Coordinates of C-alpha atoms in Angstrom, one line a residue:
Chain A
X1362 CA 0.8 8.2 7.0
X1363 CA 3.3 5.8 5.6
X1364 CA 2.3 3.4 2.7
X1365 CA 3.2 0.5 0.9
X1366 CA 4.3 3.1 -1.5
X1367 CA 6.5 5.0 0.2
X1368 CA 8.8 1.9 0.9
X1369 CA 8.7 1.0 -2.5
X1370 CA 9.5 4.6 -3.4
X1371 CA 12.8 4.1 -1.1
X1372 CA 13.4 0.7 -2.7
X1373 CA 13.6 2.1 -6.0
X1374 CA 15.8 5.0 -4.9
X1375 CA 18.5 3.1 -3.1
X1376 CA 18.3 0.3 -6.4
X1377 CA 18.8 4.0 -8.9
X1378 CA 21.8 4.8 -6.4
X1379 CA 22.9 1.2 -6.7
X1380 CA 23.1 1.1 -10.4
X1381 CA 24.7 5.0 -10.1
X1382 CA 27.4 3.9 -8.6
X1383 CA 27.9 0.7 -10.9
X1384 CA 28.5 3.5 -13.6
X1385 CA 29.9 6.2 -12.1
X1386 CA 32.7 4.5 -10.3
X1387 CA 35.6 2.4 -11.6
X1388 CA 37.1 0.9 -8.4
X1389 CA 35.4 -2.6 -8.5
X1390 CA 35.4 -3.1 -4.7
X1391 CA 33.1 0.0 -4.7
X1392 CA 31.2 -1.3 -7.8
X1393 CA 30.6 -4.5 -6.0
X1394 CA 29.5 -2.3 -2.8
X1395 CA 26.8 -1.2 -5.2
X1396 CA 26.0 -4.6 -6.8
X1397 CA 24.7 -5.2 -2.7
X1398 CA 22.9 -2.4 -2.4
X1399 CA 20.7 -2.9 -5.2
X1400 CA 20.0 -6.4 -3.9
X1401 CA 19.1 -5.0 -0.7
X1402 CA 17.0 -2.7 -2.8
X1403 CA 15.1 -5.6 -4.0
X1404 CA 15.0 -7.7 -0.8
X1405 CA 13.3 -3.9 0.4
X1406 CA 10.5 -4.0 -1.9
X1407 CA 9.6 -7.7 -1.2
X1408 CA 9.4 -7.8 2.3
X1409 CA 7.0 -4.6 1.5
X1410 CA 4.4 -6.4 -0.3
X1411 CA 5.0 -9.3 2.0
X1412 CA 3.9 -7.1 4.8
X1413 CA 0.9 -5.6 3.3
X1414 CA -0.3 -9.0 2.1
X1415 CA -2.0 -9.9 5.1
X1416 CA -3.7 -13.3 4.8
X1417 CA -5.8 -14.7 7.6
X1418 CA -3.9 -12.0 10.1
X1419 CA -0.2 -13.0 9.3
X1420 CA 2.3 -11.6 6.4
X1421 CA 3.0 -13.6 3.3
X1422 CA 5.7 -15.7 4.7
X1423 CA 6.8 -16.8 0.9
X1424 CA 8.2 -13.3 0.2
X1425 CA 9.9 -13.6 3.5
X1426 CA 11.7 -17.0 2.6
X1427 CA 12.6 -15.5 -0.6
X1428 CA 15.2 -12.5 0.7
X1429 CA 15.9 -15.2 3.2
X1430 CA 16.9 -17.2 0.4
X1431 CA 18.2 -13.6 -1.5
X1432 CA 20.6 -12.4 1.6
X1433 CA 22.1 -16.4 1.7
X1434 CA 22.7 -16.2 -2.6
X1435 CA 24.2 -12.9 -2.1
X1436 CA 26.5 -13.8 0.6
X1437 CA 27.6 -16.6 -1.3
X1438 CA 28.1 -14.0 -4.0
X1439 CA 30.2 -11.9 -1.9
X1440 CA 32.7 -14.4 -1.3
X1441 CA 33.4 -15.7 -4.3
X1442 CA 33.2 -12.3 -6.2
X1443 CA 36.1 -10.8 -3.5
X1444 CA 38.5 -14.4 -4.4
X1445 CA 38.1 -13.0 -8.1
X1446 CA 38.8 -9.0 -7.1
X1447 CA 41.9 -10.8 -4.9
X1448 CA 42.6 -13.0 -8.1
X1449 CA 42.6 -10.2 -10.3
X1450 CA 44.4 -7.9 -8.1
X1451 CA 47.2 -10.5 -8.5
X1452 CA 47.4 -10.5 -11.9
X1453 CA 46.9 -6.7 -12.9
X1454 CA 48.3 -4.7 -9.7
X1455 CA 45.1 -2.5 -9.7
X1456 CA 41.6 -2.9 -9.0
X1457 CA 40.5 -0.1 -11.2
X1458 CA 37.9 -1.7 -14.0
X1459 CA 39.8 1.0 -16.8
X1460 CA 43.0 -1.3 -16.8
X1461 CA 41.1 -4.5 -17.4
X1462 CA 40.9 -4.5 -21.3
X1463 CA 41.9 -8.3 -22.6
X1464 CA 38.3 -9.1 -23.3
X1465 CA 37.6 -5.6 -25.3
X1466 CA 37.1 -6.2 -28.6
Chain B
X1216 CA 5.6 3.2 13.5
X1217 CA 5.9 6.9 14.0
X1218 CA 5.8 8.6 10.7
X1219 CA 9.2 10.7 11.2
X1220 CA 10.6 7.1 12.3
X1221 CA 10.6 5.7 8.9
X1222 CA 11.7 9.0 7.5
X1223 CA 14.8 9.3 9.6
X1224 CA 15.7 5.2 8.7
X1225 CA 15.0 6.1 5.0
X1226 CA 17.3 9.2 5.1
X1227 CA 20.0 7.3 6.9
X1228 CA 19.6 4.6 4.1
X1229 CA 19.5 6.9 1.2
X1230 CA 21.7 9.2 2.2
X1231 CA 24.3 6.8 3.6
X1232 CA 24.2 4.7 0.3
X1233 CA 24.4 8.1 -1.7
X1234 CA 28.0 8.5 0.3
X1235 CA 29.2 4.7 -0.8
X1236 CA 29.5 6.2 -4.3
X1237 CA 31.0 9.8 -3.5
X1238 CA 33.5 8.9 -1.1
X1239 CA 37.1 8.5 -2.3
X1240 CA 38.2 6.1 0.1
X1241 CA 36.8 2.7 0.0
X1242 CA 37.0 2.2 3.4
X1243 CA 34.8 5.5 4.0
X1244 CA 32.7 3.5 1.1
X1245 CA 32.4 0.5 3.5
X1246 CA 31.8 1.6 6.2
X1247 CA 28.9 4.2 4.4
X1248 CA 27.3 0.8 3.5
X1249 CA 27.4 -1.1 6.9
X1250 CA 25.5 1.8 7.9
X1251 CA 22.9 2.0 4.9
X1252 CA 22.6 -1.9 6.0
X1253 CA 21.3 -0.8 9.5
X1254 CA 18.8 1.6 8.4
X1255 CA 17.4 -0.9 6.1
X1256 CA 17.4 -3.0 8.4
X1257 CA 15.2 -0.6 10.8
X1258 CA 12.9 -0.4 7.7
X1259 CA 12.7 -4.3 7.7
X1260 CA 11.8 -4.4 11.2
X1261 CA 9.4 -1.8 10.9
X1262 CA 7.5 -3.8 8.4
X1263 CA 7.2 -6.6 11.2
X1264 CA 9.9 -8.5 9.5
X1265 CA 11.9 -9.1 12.7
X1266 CA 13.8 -12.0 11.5
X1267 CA 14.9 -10.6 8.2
X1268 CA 16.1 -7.6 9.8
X1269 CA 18.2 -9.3 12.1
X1270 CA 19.4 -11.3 9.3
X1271 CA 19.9 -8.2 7.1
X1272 CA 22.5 -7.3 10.1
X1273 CA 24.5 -10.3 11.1
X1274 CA 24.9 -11.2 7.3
X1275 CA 25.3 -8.0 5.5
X1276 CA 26.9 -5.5 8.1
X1277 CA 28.3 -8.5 10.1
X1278 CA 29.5 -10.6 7.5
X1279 CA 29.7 -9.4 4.1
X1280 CA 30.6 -5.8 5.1
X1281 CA 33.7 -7.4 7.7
X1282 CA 35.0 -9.5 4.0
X1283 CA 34.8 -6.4 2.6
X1284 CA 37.2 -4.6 4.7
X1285 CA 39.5 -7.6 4.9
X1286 CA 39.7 -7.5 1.2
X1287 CA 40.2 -3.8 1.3
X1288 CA 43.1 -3.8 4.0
X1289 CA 44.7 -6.8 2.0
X1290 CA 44.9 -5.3 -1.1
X1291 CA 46.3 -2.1 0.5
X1292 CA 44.1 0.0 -1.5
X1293 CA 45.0 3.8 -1.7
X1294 CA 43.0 6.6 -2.0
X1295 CA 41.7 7.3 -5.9
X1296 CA 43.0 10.7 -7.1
X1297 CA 40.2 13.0 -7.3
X1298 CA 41.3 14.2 -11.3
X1299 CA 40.5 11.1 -12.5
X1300 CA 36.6 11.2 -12.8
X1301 CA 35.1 9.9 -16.7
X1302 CA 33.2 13.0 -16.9
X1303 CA 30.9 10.9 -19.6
X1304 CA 30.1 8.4 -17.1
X1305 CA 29.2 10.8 -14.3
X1306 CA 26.6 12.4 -16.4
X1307 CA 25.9 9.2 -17.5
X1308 CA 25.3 7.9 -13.7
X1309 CA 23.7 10.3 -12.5
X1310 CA 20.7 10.6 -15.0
X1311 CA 20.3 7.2 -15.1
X1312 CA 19.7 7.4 -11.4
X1313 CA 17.7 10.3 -11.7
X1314 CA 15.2 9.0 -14.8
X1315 CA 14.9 5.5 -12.8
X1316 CA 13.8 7.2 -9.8
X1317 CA 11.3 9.7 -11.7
X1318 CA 10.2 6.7 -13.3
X1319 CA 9.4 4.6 -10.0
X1320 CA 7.7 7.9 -8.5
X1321 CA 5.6 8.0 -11.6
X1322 CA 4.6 4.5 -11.7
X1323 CA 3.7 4.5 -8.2
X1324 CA 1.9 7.8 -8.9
X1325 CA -0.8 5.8 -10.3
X1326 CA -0.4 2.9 -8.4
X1327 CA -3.6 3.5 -6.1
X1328 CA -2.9 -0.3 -4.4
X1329 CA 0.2 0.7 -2.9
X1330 CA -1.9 3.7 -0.8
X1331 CA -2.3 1.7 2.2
X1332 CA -1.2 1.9 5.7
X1333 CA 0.5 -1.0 8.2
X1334 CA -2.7 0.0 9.4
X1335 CA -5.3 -0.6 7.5
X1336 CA -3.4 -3.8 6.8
X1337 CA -3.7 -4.6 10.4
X1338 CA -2.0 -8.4 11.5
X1339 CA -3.9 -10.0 13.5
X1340 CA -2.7 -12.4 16.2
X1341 CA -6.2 -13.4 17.1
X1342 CA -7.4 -14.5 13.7
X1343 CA -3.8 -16.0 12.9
X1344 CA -3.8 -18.4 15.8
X1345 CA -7.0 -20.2 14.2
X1346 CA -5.0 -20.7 11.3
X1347 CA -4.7 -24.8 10.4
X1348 CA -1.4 -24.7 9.7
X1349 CA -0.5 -22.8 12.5
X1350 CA -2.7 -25.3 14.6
X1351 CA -0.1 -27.6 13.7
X1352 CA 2.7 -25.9 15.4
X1353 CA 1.7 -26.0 19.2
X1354 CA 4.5 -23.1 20.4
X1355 CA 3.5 -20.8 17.4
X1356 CA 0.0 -21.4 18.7
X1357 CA 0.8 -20.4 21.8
X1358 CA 2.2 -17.0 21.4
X1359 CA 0.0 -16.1 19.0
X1360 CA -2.9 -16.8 21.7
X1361 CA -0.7 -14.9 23.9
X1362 CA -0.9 -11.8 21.3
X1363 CA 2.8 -11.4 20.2
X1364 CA 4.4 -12.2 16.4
X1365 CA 6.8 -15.6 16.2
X1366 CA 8.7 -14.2 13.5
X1367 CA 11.4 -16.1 13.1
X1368 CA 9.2 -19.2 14.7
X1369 CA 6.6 -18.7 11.6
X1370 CA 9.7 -18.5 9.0
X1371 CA 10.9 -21.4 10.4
X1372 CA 8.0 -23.2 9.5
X1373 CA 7.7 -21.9 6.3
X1374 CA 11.1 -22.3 5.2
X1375 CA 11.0 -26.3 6.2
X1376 CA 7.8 -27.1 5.6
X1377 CA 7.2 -25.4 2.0
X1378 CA 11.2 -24.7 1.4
X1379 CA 12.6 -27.5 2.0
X1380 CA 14.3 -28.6 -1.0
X1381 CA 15.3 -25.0 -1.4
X1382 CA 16.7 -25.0 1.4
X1383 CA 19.2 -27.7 0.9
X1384 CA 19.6 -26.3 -2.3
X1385 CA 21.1 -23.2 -1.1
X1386 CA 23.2 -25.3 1.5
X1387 CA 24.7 -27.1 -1.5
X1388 CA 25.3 -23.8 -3.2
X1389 CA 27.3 -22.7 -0.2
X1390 CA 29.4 -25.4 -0.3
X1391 CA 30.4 -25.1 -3.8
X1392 CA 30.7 -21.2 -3.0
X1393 CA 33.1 -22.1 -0.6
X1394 CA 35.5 -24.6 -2.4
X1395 CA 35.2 -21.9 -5.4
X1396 CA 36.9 -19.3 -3.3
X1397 CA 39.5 -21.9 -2.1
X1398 CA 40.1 -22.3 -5.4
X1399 CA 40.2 -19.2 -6.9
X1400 CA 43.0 -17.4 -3.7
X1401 CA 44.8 -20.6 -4.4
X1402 CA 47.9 -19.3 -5.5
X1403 CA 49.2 -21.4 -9.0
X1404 CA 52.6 -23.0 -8.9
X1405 CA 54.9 -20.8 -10.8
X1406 CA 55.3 -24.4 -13.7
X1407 CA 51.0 -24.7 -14.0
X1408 CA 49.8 -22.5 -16.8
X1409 CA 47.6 -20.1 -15.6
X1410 CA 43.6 -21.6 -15.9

């Protein structure tokens, strides 16, 4: 039988393959790609335990509003973070996070 | 839901996600992650989150995964040359990945709350439409009575009656988001020093 703690289980899995790929990979489109998935790793577990919080026969509707709220913010993040990649790209030629190195100290 | 049903959404989820960060090509990467989107979103809706999971679609493999692309095709991305792998980071990576998800599988080991089924969790339409809040609402009322789930009617309420501000809120922050990245791919005159 499936329970509350095999989706959590998955949650976690896809949020350890999320921050994987944030360290494994340089190209930061792909690194961005992962940044998502371990949001959507998140938004996994919460609308778990809004599921199996059952109050008076209906789902916690506050976790709910909150990936609602989650998927919006991380739209919003998208956009702007892909006008920075574009704004970079511009500047440096490459979207590989090795030739970025003005900031290192 | 079926058992093997939510073991054949996880494994397209996992294993789709696992291919975003071994594919070469970014579009293969994309195009990995618009599909780990629909599995989740299966995963959603088989938590009786229909609204989410629709959401999780339109936005995510609609939206975000479309700008994605776009970005991809504009920037005429190549191929990375497979030589090029930070050997330190790999190993780094992957045991990162691999302690975390030992250390969720422990956690939840013990977790003896989480060992309960959608069924034994049971919603109940009958019990829900007595509700005073949902009283309220005369439509939600209604098809509860009638025995079906208002998903996306029930998040409406509860995003503008209890979410309200919040709501505007993340309007607001969608604006500025959107002047931002006019903004930012505004290309500087050539006599403005760069910001």
């Amino acid at each position: 039988m499936i329970t509350l703690n095999h989706y959590l289980f998955v949650s976690g899995a896809l949020f350890a393959l999320g921050l994987a790929g944030v360290v494994v990979r340089r190209n930061i489109i792909i690194i961005f790609m992962c940044l998502e998935m371990m949001l959507s790793a998140a938004n996994l577990a919460l609308v778990g335990f809004s599921r199996f919080r059952v109050t008076d026969g209906l789902p916690d509707y506050a976790a709910q509003s909150l990936v609602f709220f989650t998927i919006t913010v991380a739209a919003a993040e998208v956009a702007v973070g892909l006008a920075v990649i574009v704004a970079l790209y511009r500047t440096r030629q490459s979207v590989e996070v090795d030739t970025i190195t003005r900031m290192q100290g | 839901m079926p058992s093997f049903l939510f073991y054949l959404f996880a494994a397209i989820t996992l294993g789709f996600g696992l291919n975003v960060i071994l594919a070469r090509n970014p579009v293969t990467s994309a195009l990995s992650l618009a599909v780990s989107f629909v599995g989740l979103a299966a995963l959603f809706i088989s938590l009786d989150a229909y609204f989410i999971g629709i959401i999780q679609i339109l936005v995510y493999t609609g939206a975000v995964m479309v700008l994605f692309l776009f970005i991809i095709m504009l920037l005429d991305i190549q191929k990375e040359e497979a030589k090029r792998a930070n050997t330190a980071a790999v190993i780094g990576g992957v045991v990162l990945a691999v302690v975390l998800t030992l250390q969720v599988a422990a956690v939840l080991g013990v977790f003896k709350e989480g060992a309960i089924t959608t069924e034994q969790r049971a919603l109940s339409m009958e019990i829900a439409s007595k509700r005073e809040d949902v009283a309220q609402v005369k439509t939600i009322q209604k098809d509860l009575a009638a025995g079906t789930l208002p998903d996306a009617k029930l998040m409406g309420m509860t995003l503008f009656e209890q979410y309200g501000f919040h709501l505007q809120a993340i309007g607001l922050l969608l604006l500025v988001g959107t002047v931002g990245v006019v903004v930012l791919s505004k290309r500087e005159s050539p006599s403005k020093p760069v910001v």
